[in-house]
Short mmCIF file of N, CA and C in Angstrom, two decimals:
data_model
loop_
_atom_site.label_atom_id
_atom_site.label_comp_id
_atom_site.label_asym_id
_atom_site.label_seq_id
_atom_site.Cartn_x
_atom_site.Cartn_y
_atom_site.Cartn_z
N UNK U 1024 -11.64 0.65 -4.16
CA UNK U 1024 -12.20 -0.49 -4.87
C UNK U 1024 -11.91 -1.70 -5.85
N UNK U 1025 -12.23 -3.11 -5.77
CA UNK U 1025 -11.60 -4.27 -6.51
C UNK U 1025 -11.91 -4.39 -7.44
N UNK U 1026 -11.11 -4.11 -8.71
CA UNK U 1026 -11.52 -4.53 -9.60
C UNK U 1026 -11.36 -5.99 -10.28
N UNK U 1027 -10.57 -6.35 -9.60
CA UNK U 1027 -10.25 -8.85 -10.17
C UNK U 1027 -10.39 -8.77 -8.87
N UNK U 1028 -10.46 -10.28 -9.12
CA UNK U 1028 -9.90 -10.75 -7.03
C UNK U 1028 -9.98 -12.69 -8.18
N UNK U 1029 -9.22 -13.03 -8.03
CA UNK U 1029 -8.52 -15.08 -8.20
C UNK U 1029 -9.28 -15.43 -6.54
N UNK U 1030 -8.79 -16.74 -7.57
CA UNK U 1030 -8.70 -17.46 -6.21
C UNK U 1030 -8.29 -17.37 -4.92
N UNK U 1031 -7.41 -16.52 -5.52
CA UNK U 1031 -5.86 -16.37 -4.48
C UNK U 1031 -5.89 -14.54 -4.33
N UNK U 1032 -6.48 -13.98 -5.28
CA UNK U 1032 -5.96 -12.49 -4.77
C UNK U 1032 -6.81 -11.39 -5.65
N UNK U 1033 -6.60 -10.57 -4.95
CA UNK U 1033 -7.70 -9.28 -5.25
C UNK U 1033 -6.45 -7.61 -5.77
N UNK U 1034 -6.79 -7.11 -6.95
CA UNK U 1034 -6.35 -5.95 -6.98
C UNK U 1034 -6.95 -5.40 -7.60
N UNK U 1035 -7.21 -4.29 -6.57
CA UNK U 1035 -7.03 -3.07 -6.41
C UNK U 1035 -7.00 -2.09 -6.09
N UNK U 1036 -7.25 -0.79 -6.09
CA UNK U 1036 -7.34 0.79 -5.77
C UNK U 1036 -5.98 0.83 -4.76
N UNK U 1037 -4.70 2.04 -5.12
CA UNK U 1037 -4.02 2.09 -4.03
C UNK U 1037 -4.60 2.76 -3.26
N UNK U 1038 -3.91 2.25 -1.73
CA UNK U 1038 -3.76 2.66 -0.63
C UNK U 1038 -2.92 3.16 -0.20
N UNK U 1039 -2.89 4.76 0.69
CA UNK U 1039 -2.13 5.59 1.07
C UNK U 1039 -0.88 4.51 2.41
N UNK U 1040 -1.43 3.19 2.34
CA UNK U 1040 -0.89 2.05 3.15
C UNK U 1040 0.35 1.56 2.95
N UNK U 1041 -0.23 1.62 1.37
CA UNK U 1041 0.73 0.34 0.45
C UNK U 1041 2.11 1.39 0.31
N UNK U 1042 1.67 2.17 0.63
CA UNK U 1042 3.35 3.05 -0.01
C UNK U 1042 4.79 2.72 0.53
N UNK U 1043 4.69 2.31 2.04
CA UNK U 1043 5.33 2.14 2.85
C UNK U 1043 6.29 0.22 1.58
N UNK U 1044 5.67 -0.63 2.43
CA UNK U 1044 5.50 -1.49 1.31
C UNK U 1044 5.78 -1.71 -0.28
N UNK U 1045 5.56 -0.53 -0.97
CA UNK U 1045 6.06 -0.21 -2.22
C UNK U 1045 7.26 -0.15 -2.50
N UNK U 1046 8.07 1.10 -1.92
CA UNK U 1046 9.16 1.62 -1.41
C UNK U 1046 10.21 0.39 -1.17
N UNK U 1047 9.18 -0.42 -0.06
CA UNK U 1047 10.36 -1.65 -0.33
C UNK U 1047 10.43 -2.57 -0.97
N UNK U 1048 9.80 -2.97 -1.58
CA UNK U 1048 9.55 -3.54 -2.97
C UNK U 1048 10.51 -2.95 -4.24
N UNK U 1049 10.10 -1.96 -4.17
CA UNK U 1049 10.86 -0.86 -5.21
C UNK U 1049 12.47 -0.33 -5.27
N UNK U 1050 13.27 -0.87 -3.14
CA UNK U 1050 14.43 -1.07 -3.01
C UNK U 1050 15.19 -2.47 -2.87
N UNK U 1051 14.34 -2.96 -3.06
CA UNK U 1051 15.05 -4.24 -3.09
C UNK U 1051 15.45 -5.01 -4.37
N UNK U 1052 17.47 -4.90 -4.01
CA UNK U 1052 17.86 -5.13 -5.20
C UNK U 1052 17.91 -6.47 -5.89
N UNK U 1053 16.64 -7.80 -5.38
CA UNK U 1053 16.94 -8.56 -6.05
C UNK U 1053 15.36 -8.70 -7.10
N UNK U 1054 14.47 -7.97 -6.37
CA UNK U 1054 13.15 -7.57 -6.86
C UNK U 1054 13.76 -6.67 -7.89
N UNK U 1055 14.40 -5.55 -8.01
CA UNK U 1055 14.78 -4.39 -9.27
C UNK U 1055 15.87 -5.26 -10.04
N UNK U 1056 16.05 -6.64 -9.99
CA UNK U 1056 17.42 -7.25 -10.76
C UNK U 1056 17.92 -7.56 -12.44
N UNK U 1057 16.04 -6.34 -13.01
CA UNK U 1057 15.80 -7.08 -14.29
C UNK U 1057 15.66 -5.18 -14.75
N UNK U 1058 16.16 -4.40 -13.52
CA UNK U 1058 15.87 -3.15 -13.66
C UNK U 1058 16.90 -2.34 -13.42
N UNK U 1059 17.94 -0.89 -14.33
CA UNK U 1059 19.01 -0.71 -14.43
C UNK U 1059 19.51 -0.57 -12.82
N UNK U 1060 17.98 -0.52 -11.25
CA UNK U 1060 18.52 0.41 -10.89
C UNK U 1060 17.10 0.44 -9.35
N UNK U 1061 17.70 -0.14 -8.62
CA UNK U 1061 16.05 0.45 -7.11
C UNK U 1061 15.51 1.78 -7.68
N UNK U 1062 14.44 1.97 -7.01
CA UNK U 1062 14.14 3.50 -6.63
C UNK U 1062 14.39 3.54 -5.22
N UNK U 1063 14.40 4.90 -4.73
CA UNK U 1063 14.81 5.73 -3.88
C UNK U 1063 13.57 6.01 -2.62
N UNK U 1064 12.87 6.95 -1.66
CA UNK U 1064 11.34 7.10 -1.51
C UNK U 1064 11.02 7.98 -2.26
N UNK U 1065 11.69 8.96 -3.17
CA UNK U 1065 10.91 9.41 -3.54
C UNK U 1065 10.54 9.26 -4.95
N UNK U 1066 12.04 8.51 -5.32
CA UNK U 1066 11.52 7.92 -7.13
C UNK U 1066 10.34 7.28 -6.94
N UNK U 1067 9.93 6.43 -5.54
CA UNK U 1067 8.81 5.81 -5.14
C UNK U 1067 7.71 6.64 -4.90
N UNK U 1068 7.53 7.91 -4.86
CA UNK U 1068 6.56 7.90 -4.49
C UNK U 1068 5.95 8.99 -6.06
N UNK U 1069 6.37 8.75 -6.78
CA UNK U 1069 6.86 9.85 -8.03
C UNK U 1069 5.70 9.19 -8.80
N UNK U 1070 6.65 7.63 -8.53
CA UNK U 1070 6.43 6.32 -9.41
C UNK U 1070 4.49 6.07 -9.02
N UNK U 1071 4.53 5.99 -7.42
CA UNK U 1071 3.05 5.88 -6.84
C UNK U 1071 1.53 6.88 -7.70
N UNK U 1072 2.13 8.31 -7.82
CA UNK U 1072 1.33 9.29 -8.23
C UNK U 1072 1.35 8.73 -9.63
N UNK U 1073 2.01 8.83 -9.89
CA UNK U 1073 1.53 8.51 -11.45
C UNK U 1073 0.71 7.83 -11.50
N UNK U 1074 0.59 6.33 -10.66
CA UNK U 1074 -0.74 5.56 -10.78
C UNK U 1074 -1.25 6.08 -10.14
N UNK U 1075 -1.42 6.92 -9.85
CA UNK U 1075 -2.63 7.09 -8.99
C UNK U 1075 -3.52 7.93 -10.37
N UNK U 1076 -2.06 8.71 -10.50
CA UNK U 1076 -2.65 10.08 -12.06
C UNK U 1076 -4.15 8.78 -13.18
N UNK U 1077 -3.07 8.09 -13.08
CA UNK U 1077 -3.44 7.01 -14.87
C UNK U 1077 -4.42 6.33 -14.52
N UNK U 1078 -4.09 5.68 -13.06
CA UNK U 1078 -6.23 5.39 -12.80
C UNK U 1078 -7.01 6.80 -13.39
N UNK U 1079 -7.33 7.57 -12.82
CA UNK U 1079 -7.95 8.83 -12.66
C UNK U 1079 -8.46 9.41 -14.91
N UNK U 1080 -6.86 9.13 -14.75
CA UNK U 1080 -6.61 9.39 -16.74
C UNK U 1080 -7.68 8.59 -17.39
N UNK U 1081 -7.49 7.51 -17.32
CA UNK U 1081 -7.57 6.82 -18.15
C UNK U 1081 -8.99 5.19 -17.72
N UNK U 1082 -8.11 5.21 -16.66
CA UNK U 1082 -9.98 4.24 -15.41
C UNK U 1082 -9.20 2.97 -15.82
N UNK U 1083 -7.96 2.91 -15.90
CA UNK U 1083 -7.45 1.32 -15.55
C UNK U 1083 -5.96 2.11 -15.07
N UNK U 1084 -5.25 1.07 -15.17
CA UNK U 1084 -3.56 1.06 -14.72
C UNK U 1084 -2.79 -0.12 -13.73
N UNK U 1085 -2.15 0.01 -13.35
CA UNK U 1085 -1.35 -1.14 -12.26
C UNK U 1085 -2.42 -0.96 -11.29
N UNK U 1086 -2.56 -2.44 -11.03
CA UNK U 1086 -3.50 -2.35 -9.78
C UNK U 1086 -2.57 -3.06 -8.49
N UNK U 1087 -2.94 -2.51 -7.71
CA UNK U 1087 -2.11 -3.12 -6.32
C UNK U 1087 -2.49 -4.38 -5.72
N UNK U 1088 -1.41 -6.00 -6.00
CA UNK U 1088 -2.17 -6.24 -5.13
C UNK U 1088 -1.92 -7.49 -3.84
N UNK U 1089 -3.03 -7.87 -4.28
CA UNK U 1089 -3.53 -8.38 -2.06
C UNK U 1089 -3.36 -9.82 -2.38
N UNK U 1090 -2.62 -10.43 -1.13
CA UNK U 1090 -3.27 -11.75 -1.10
C UNK U 1090 -4.42 -12.09 -0.48
N UNK U 1091 -5.56 -13.16 -0.62
CA UNK U 1091 -6.61 -13.08 0.08
C UNK U 1091 -5.81 -13.79 1.72
N UNK U 1092 -5.85 -14.83 1.20
CA UNK U 1092 -4.62 -15.33 2.51
C UNK U 1092 -5.20 -15.06 3.74
N UNK U 1093 -4.79 -13.45 3.61
CA UNK U 1093 -3.27 -12.45 4.48
C UNK U 1093 -3.66 -11.13 4.37
N UNK U 1094 -4.40 -10.94 3.37
CA UNK U 1094 -5.11 -9.65 3.30
C UNK U 1094 -3.57 -8.43 3.45
N UNK U 1095 -2.32 -8.83 2.65
CA UNK U 1095 -1.44 -8.11 2.14
C UNK U 1095 -1.47 -8.10 0.80
N UNK U 1096 -0.37 -6.27 1.41
CA UNK U 1096 0.59 -5.90 0.00
C UNK U 1096 1.30 -7.14 -0.47
N UNK U 1097 1.33 -7.44 -1.66
CA UNK U 1097 2.81 -8.41 -2.46
C UNK U 1097 3.50 -6.97 -3.87
N UNK U 1098 2.57 -6.62 -4.14
CA UNK U 1098 2.95 -6.16 -4.94
C UNK U 1098 2.16 -5.14 -6.46
N UNK U 1099 2.23 -4.95 -7.31
CA UNK U 1099 1.45 -4.86 -8.51
C UNK U 1099 1.37 -5.50 -9.50
N UNK U 1100 -0.05 -5.47 -10.40
CA UNK U 1100 0.05 -6.18 -11.56
C UNK U 1100 -0.56 -5.23 -13.14
N UNK U 1101 -0.94 -5.55 -13.32
CA UNK U 1101 -1.95 -4.43 -14.60
C UNK U 1101 -1.79 -3.74 -15.92
N UNK U 1102 -1.80 -2.21 -16.19
CA UNK U 1102 -1.87 -2.09 -17.35
C UNK U 1102 -0.91 -0.35 -17.74
N UNK U 1103 -0.61 -0.45 -18.02
CA UNK U 1103 0.54 1.08 -18.07
C UNK U 1103 -0.20 1.50 -19.60
N UNK U 1104 -0.92 2.42 -19.76
CA UNK U 1104 -1.47 3.04 -20.68
C UNK U 1104 -0.41 3.50 -21.73
N UNK U 1105 -1.52 4.09 -23.09
CA UNK U 1105 -1.01 4.66 -24.24
C UNK U 1105 0.08 5.99 -23.90
N UNK U 1106 -0.65 6.84 -22.80
CA UNK U 1106 0.48 7.95 -23.11
C UNK U 1106 1.59 7.68 -21.21
N UNK U 1107 1.77 6.66 -21.48
CA UNK U 1107 3.15 6.28 -20.19
C UNK U 1107 4.13 6.25 -21.41
N UNK U 1108 4.31 5.81 -22.77
CA UNK U 1108 5.53 4.93 -23.73
C UNK U 1108 6.76 6.12 -23.11
N UNK U 1109 7.68 5.75 -22.70
CA UNK U 1109 8.42 6.42 -22.22
C UNK U 1109 9.74 6.69 -23.11
N UNK U 1110 9.44 5.54 -24.09
CA UNK U 1110 10.36 5.82 -25.34
C UNK U 1110 10.00 5.47 -26.84
N UNK U 1111 10.58 5.43 -27.97
CA UNK U 1111 9.45 5.74 -29.27
C UNK U 1111 9.94 4.51 -29.81
N UNK U 1112 9.04 3.59 -30.49
CA UNK U 1112 9.69 2.13 -31.22
C UNK U 1112 8.35 1.62 -31.88
N UNK U 1113 8.53 1.02 -32.76
CA UNK U 1113 7.39 0.44 -33.64
C UNK U 1113 6.45 -0.07 -33.22
N UNK U 1114 5.98 -0.10 -31.56
CA UNK U 1114 5.37 -1.09 -31.19
C UNK U 1114 4.49 0.48 -30.25
N UNK U 1115 5.22 1.57 -29.77
CA UNK U 1115 4.63 2.66 -29.25
C UNK U 1115 3.97 3.46 -30.18
N UNK U 1116 3.24 3.97 -29.54
CA UNK U 1116 2.20 3.81 -28.18
C UNK U 1116 1.69 2.49 -28.09
N UNK U 1117 1.56 2.07 -27.18
CA UNK U 1117 0.73 0.93 -26.77
C UNK U 1117 -0.03 0.26 -25.37
N UNK U 1118 -0.67 -1.17 -25.24
CA UNK U 1118 -0.83 -0.87 -23.87
C UNK U 1118 0.26 -2.44 -23.38
N UNK U 1119 0.68 -1.69 -22.77
CA UNK U 1119 1.51 -2.61 -21.46
C UNK U 1119 1.13 -3.56 -20.44
N UNK U 1120 1.22 -4.76 -20.20
CA UNK U 1120 0.27 -5.45 -19.00
C UNK U 1120 1.93 -5.47 -17.98
N UNK U 1121 1.87 -5.69 -17.20
CA UNK U 1121 3.05 -5.89 -16.30
C UNK U 1121 3.11 -6.36 -14.80
N UNK U 1122 4.11 -6.41 -14.13
CA UNK U 1122 3.77 -6.99 -13.08
C UNK U 1122 5.63 -6.96 -12.34
N UNK U 1123 5.15 -6.55 -10.58
CA UNK U 1123 6.30 -6.83 -9.86
C UNK U 1123 5.95 -6.87 -8.54
N UNK U 1124 6.90 -8.07 -7.83
CA UNK U 1124 6.18 -8.57 -7.21
C UNK U 1124 6.93 -8.96 -6.13
N UNK U 1125 7.19 -8.91 -4.45
CA UNK U 1125 8.27 -8.96 -3.76
C UNK U 1125 7.92 -10.34 -3.59
N UNK U 1126 9.47 -10.59 -2.72
CA UNK U 1126 10.04 -11.66 -3.55
C UNK U 1126 10.13 -12.79 -2.41
N UNK U 1127 8.79 -12.96 -1.30
CA UNK U 1127 8.00 -13.32 -1.06
C UNK U 1127 7.01 -14.27 -1.50
N UNK U 1128 6.08 -13.73 -2.79
CA UNK U 1128 5.95 -13.77 -3.20
C UNK U 1128 5.93 -14.33 -4.91
N UNK U 1129 7.03 -14.84 -5.19
CA UNK U 1129 7.29 -15.49 -6.27
C UNK U 1129 7.82 -17.03 -6.25
N UNK U 1130 7.11 -17.88 -6.96
CA UNK U 1130 7.75 -19.53 -6.49
C UNK U 1130 6.17 -19.90 -6.73
N UNK U 1131 4.61 -18.62 -6.81
CA UNK U 1131 3.70 -19.58 -6.25
C UNK U 1131 2.38 -19.16 -7.74
N UNK U 1132 2.55 -19.33 -8.77
CA UNK U 1132 1.57 -18.34 -9.47
C UNK U 1132 1.19 -17.50 -9.73
N UNK U 1133 1.48 -16.60 -8.71
CA UNK U 1133 0.80 -15.41 -8.64
C UNK U 1133 0.91 -14.37 -9.73
N UNK U 1134 1.92 -14.02 -9.98
CA UNK U 1134 1.87 -13.68 -11.32
C UNK U 1134 1.04 -13.49 -12.55
N UNK U 1135 1.12 -15.21 -12.89
CA UNK U 1135 0.93 -15.68 -13.76
C UNK U 1135 -1.12 -15.35 -13.85
N UNK U 1136 -1.25 -15.94 -12.39
CA UNK U 1136 -2.67 -16.25 -12.04
C UNK U 1136 -3.37 -14.61 -12.11
N UNK U 1137 -2.45 -13.12 -11.66
CA UNK U 1137 -3.40 -11.43 -12.13
C UNK U 1137 -3.23 -11.07 -13.24
N UNK U 1138 -1.98 -12.07 -14.32
CA UNK U 1138 -1.72 -11.53 -15.36
C UNK U 1138 -3.20 -12.22 -16.47
N UNK U 1139 -3.20 -13.40 -16.22
CA UNK U 1139 -4.88 -14.18 -17.07
C UNK U 1139 -5.86 -13.14 -16.83
N UNK U 1140 -5.97 -12.30 -15.12
CA UNK U 1140 -7.22 -12.04 -14.77
C UNK U 1140 -7.42 -10.80 -15.72
N UNK U 1141 -6.15 -10.59 -16.09
CA UNK U 1141 -5.89 -8.73 -16.38
C UNK U 1141 -6.07 -9.09 -18.34
N UNK U 1142 -5.54 -10.19 -18.72
CA UNK U 1142 -5.77 -10.26 -20.45
C UNK U 1142 -7.76 -10.07 -20.56
N UNK U 1143 -7.37 -11.43 -19.58
CA UNK U 1143 -9.68 -11.49 -19.99
C UNK U 1143 -9.97 -9.82 -19.22
N UNK U 1144 -9.41 -8.91 -18.32
CA UNK U 1144 -10.54 -7.48 -18.11
C UNK U 1144 -10.24 -7.32 -19.50
N UNK U 1145 -8.94 -6.74 -20.02
CA UNK U 1145 -8.25 -5.78 -20.64
C UNK U 1145 -9.27 -5.97 -21.97
N UNK U 1146 -8.98 -7.28 -22.29
CA UNK U 1146 -10.20 -7.92 -23.70
C UNK U 1146 -11.67 -7.27 -23.86
N UNK U 1147 -12.31 -8.02 -22.58
CA UNK U 1147 -13.64 -8.47 -22.04
C UNK U 1147 -14.05 -7.07 -21.45
N UNK U 1148 -13.83 -6.10 -20.70
CA UNK U 1148 -13.79 -4.98 -20.02
C UNK U 1148 -13.37 -3.45 -20.84
N UNK U 1149 -12.68 -3.64 -20.69
CA UNK U 1149 -12.34 -2.38 -21.24
C UNK U 1149 -11.64 -2.06 -22.43
N UNK U 1150 -12.29 -3.07 -23.32
CA UNK U 1150 -12.03 -3.44 -24.47
C UNK U 1150 -10.97 -2.99 -25.34
N UNK U 1151 -9.37 -3.86 -25.27
CA UNK U 1151 -8.29 -4.00 -25.59
C UNK U 1151 -7.79 -4.84 -27.27
N UNK U 1152 -7.98 -4.23 -27.91
CA UNK U 1152 -7.63 -5.20 -29.02
C UNK U 1152 -6.11 -6.22 -29.14
N UNK U 1153 -4.89 -4.72 -28.69
CA UNK U 1153 -3.86 -5.78 -28.67
C UNK U 1153 -3.32 -5.20 -27.09
N UNK U 1154 -2.52 -5.89 -26.62
CA UNK U 1154 -1.64 -5.94 -25.45
C UNK U 1154 -0.57 -6.43 -26.18
N UNK U 1155 0.88 -6.08 -24.38
CA UNK U 1155 2.18 -6.06 -25.22
C UNK U 1155 3.06 -5.61 -23.96
N UNK U 1156 4.09 -6.70 -24.18
CA UNK U 1156 4.68 -6.78 -22.68
C UNK U 1156 6.18 -6.85 -23.73
N UNK U 1157 7.12 -6.61 -22.51
CA UNK U 1157 8.51 -6.26 -22.48
C UNK U 1157 8.90 -6.28 -21.09
N UNK U 1158 10.80 -7.33 -21.83
CA UNK U 1158 11.35 -7.16 -20.12
C UNK U 1158 12.11 -7.14 -20.75
N UNK U 1159 13.95 -6.86 -20.13
CA UNK U 1159 14.81 -7.66 -20.47
C UNK U 1159 15.28 -9.21 -21.51
N UNK U 1160 15.97 -9.07 -21.60
CA UNK U 1160 16.49 -10.92 -21.60
C UNK U 1160 16.82 -11.73 -20.98
N UNK U 1161 17.66 -11.23 -19.63
CA UNK U 1161 17.39 -12.06 -19.24
C UNK U 1161 16.91 -12.65 -17.70
N UNK U 1162 15.82 -11.86 -17.71
CA UNK U 1162 14.71 -11.84 -16.88
C UNK U 1162 13.71 -13.38 -17.05
N UNK U 1163 14.47 -14.50 -17.69
CA UNK U 1163 14.03 -15.65 -17.15
C UNK U 1163 12.42 -16.11 -16.76
N UNK U 1164 11.87 -15.30 -15.41
CA UNK U 1164 11.25 -15.48 -15.26
C UNK U 1164 9.22 -14.46 -15.28
N UNK U 1165 10.62 -13.08 -16.06
CA UNK U 1165 8.88 -12.99 -16.70
C UNK U 1165 8.72 -13.27 -18.17
N UNK U 1166 9.76 -13.81 -18.36
CA UNK U 1166 9.48 -14.35 -19.66
C UNK U 1166 8.33 -15.50 -19.80
N UNK U 1167 8.78 -16.10 -18.86
CA UNK U 1167 7.99 -17.64 -18.38
C UNK U 1167 6.53 -17.41 -18.18
N UNK U 1168 6.22 -16.33 -17.81
CA UNK U 1168 4.98 -15.54 -17.65
C UNK U 1168 4.44 -14.89 -18.50
N UNK U 1169 5.15 -14.45 -19.38
CA UNK U 1169 4.00 -14.34 -20.62
C UNK U 1169 3.73 -14.82 -21.12
N UNK U 1170 5.25 -16.45 -21.56
CA UNK U 1170 3.90 -17.28 -22.09
C UNK U 1170 3.40 -18.30 -21.83
N UNK U 1171 3.51 -18.47 -20.55
CA UNK U 1171 1.52 -19.22 -19.10
C UNK U 1171 0.75 -18.02 -19.17
N UNK U 1172 0.78 -17.20 -19.82
CA UNK U 1172 -0.65 -16.28 -20.49
C UNK U 1172 -1.12 -16.20 -21.81
N UNK U 1173 -0.03 -16.39 -22.32
CA UNK U 1173 -0.71 -17.06 -23.78
C UNK U 1173 -0.22 -15.92 -24.92
N UNK U 1174 1.12 -14.84 -23.91
CA UNK U 1174 1.62 -14.15 -25.11
C UNK U 1174 2.43 -15.07 -26.03
N UNK U 1175 2.63 -14.28 -27.34
CA UNK U 1175 3.81 -14.45 -28.40
C UNK U 1175 5.08 -14.07 -28.30
N UNK U 1176 6.65 -14.41 -28.29
CA UNK U 1176 7.43 -13.61 -28.48
C UNK U 1176 7.65 -13.23 -30.29
N UNK U 1177 7.61 -11.73 -29.96
CA UNK U 1177 7.28 -11.21 -31.22
C UNK U 1177 8.97 -11.04 -32.08
N UNK U 1178 9.75 -10.37 -31.68
CA UNK U 1178 11.34 -10.25 -31.78
C UNK U 1178 11.86 -9.20 -30.23
N UNK U 1179 13.74 -9.97 -30.71
CA UNK U 1179 14.57 -8.64 -29.86
C UNK U 1179 14.50 -7.56 -30.59
N UNK U 1180 14.62 -6.35 -29.33
CA UNK U 1180 15.21 -5.37 -29.67
C UNK U 1180 15.93 -4.73 -28.24
N UNK U 1181 16.67 -4.10 -28.56
CA UNK U 1181 17.80 -2.65 -27.00
C UNK U 1181 16.96 -2.01 -27.18
N UNK U 1182 16.68 -2.02 -25.98
CA UNK U 1182 15.68 -0.84 -25.01
C UNK U 1182 16.91 0.70 -25.58
N UNK U 1183 16.08 1.74 -25.63
CA UNK U 1183 16.93 3.37 -25.98
C UNK U 1183 16.89 3.42 -24.80
N UNK U 1184 17.03 3.32 -24.19
CA UNK U 1184 16.64 4.12 -22.30
C UNK U 1184 17.38 2.99 -21.56
N UNK U 1185 18.37 2.28 -22.08
CA UNK U 1185 19.07 1.40 -20.64
C UNK U 1185 20.94 1.56 -21.49
N UNK U 1186 21.74 2.02 -20.61
CA UNK U 1186 22.85 2.10 -21.31
C UNK U 1186 23.33 0.69 -22.07
N UNK U 1187 24.15 0.99 -23.26
CA UNK U 1187 24.59 0.41 -24.40
C UNK U 1187 25.39 -1.14 -23.82
N UNK U 1188 26.47 -0.51 -22.55
CA UNK U 1188 27.44 -1.91 -21.98
C UNK U 1188 26.04 -2.74 -20.76
N UNK U 1189 24.53 -2.17 -20.06
CA UNK U 1189 24.23 -3.14 -20.05
C UNK U 1189 23.88 -4.30 -19.97
N UNK U 1190 24.00 -5.30 -19.56
CA UNK U 1190 23.28 -7.10 -20.56
C UNK U 1190 22.13 -6.84 -19.66
N UNK U 1191 21.15 -5.47 -19.56
CA UNK U 1191 19.92 -5.31 -19.65
C UNK U 1191 19.36 -4.26 -21.22
N UNK U 1192 20.50 -4.29 -21.66
CA UNK U 1192 19.86 -3.75 -23.43
C UNK U 1192 18.86 -4.98 -23.55
N UNK U 1193 19.20 -5.35 -24.24
CA UNK U 1193 18.79 -6.79 -25.43
C UNK U 1193 17.42 -7.41 -24.69
N UNK U 1194 16.32 -6.34 -24.55
CA UNK U 1194 15.20 -6.67 -24.54
C UNK U 1194 14.02 -8.23 -25.37
N UNK U 1195 13.37 -8.34 -24.56
CA UNK U 1195 12.37 -9.46 -25.59
C UNK U 1195 10.71 -8.05 -25.86
N UNK U 1196 9.64 -8.37 -26.67
CA UNK U 1196 8.67 -8.03 -26.53
C UNK U 1196 7.93 -8.67 -26.90
N UNK U 1197 6.77 -9.08 -26.17
CA UNK U 1197 5.34 -10.14 -26.61
C UNK U 1197 4.18 -10.10 -26.82
N UNK U 1198 3.20 -10.06 -27.42
CA UNK U 1198 2.89 -9.96 -28.38
C UNK U 1198 0.89 -10.49 -27.77
N UNK U 1199 -0.63 -10.29 -27.41
CA UNK U 1199 -1.74 -11.11 -27.60
C UNK U 1199 -2.33 -9.83 -28.00
N UNK U 1200 -3.51 -11.10 -28.88
CA UNK U 1200 -4.76 -10.04 -29.56
C UNK U 1200 -6.02 -10.55 -28.38
N UNK U 1201 -7.09 -10.12 -28.75
CA UNK U 1201 -8.24 -10.57 -28.30
C UNK U 1201 -8.48 -11.49 -29.23
N UNK U 1202 -8.93 -12.48 -28.90
CA UNK U 1202 -8.77 -14.49 -29.75
C UNK U 1202 -10.91 -14.14 -30.02
#
């Protein structure tokens, strides 16, 4: 099923054929440089199953993203729901928007385009009132997307699941509400 369509992207259900390029995406050191580590094939399989499960439980989740021009899987954009919070903070549980695209798709505005469509869908169709996003403070590309899609900086925080001495420890929190 296609959930969202933009001029250049389709945000759709996951297919088993996405698993191989999804594994490559999660194993790519450049793609994962703002995460504590790359993911193994086994870890990607667990992640994939949790995405499918979230769709079944919530009716939304992280959508597989396909470029219309070549029908190629380029990553994911979408929502992480209340029950997936993996740490406690003053803003959790929450609806989070996130994205991960293969490096060949970077610099083309795909994350901004897909995330903008997701925000509209989340507010108008799914009835969300607030949507959050967070990333490592050093992740300027994602912070730029958050700003471009109209999110507002709320604060910095130390991510409790990241090692103390990691340059990824300090995170930024952004928020947007339905206008």
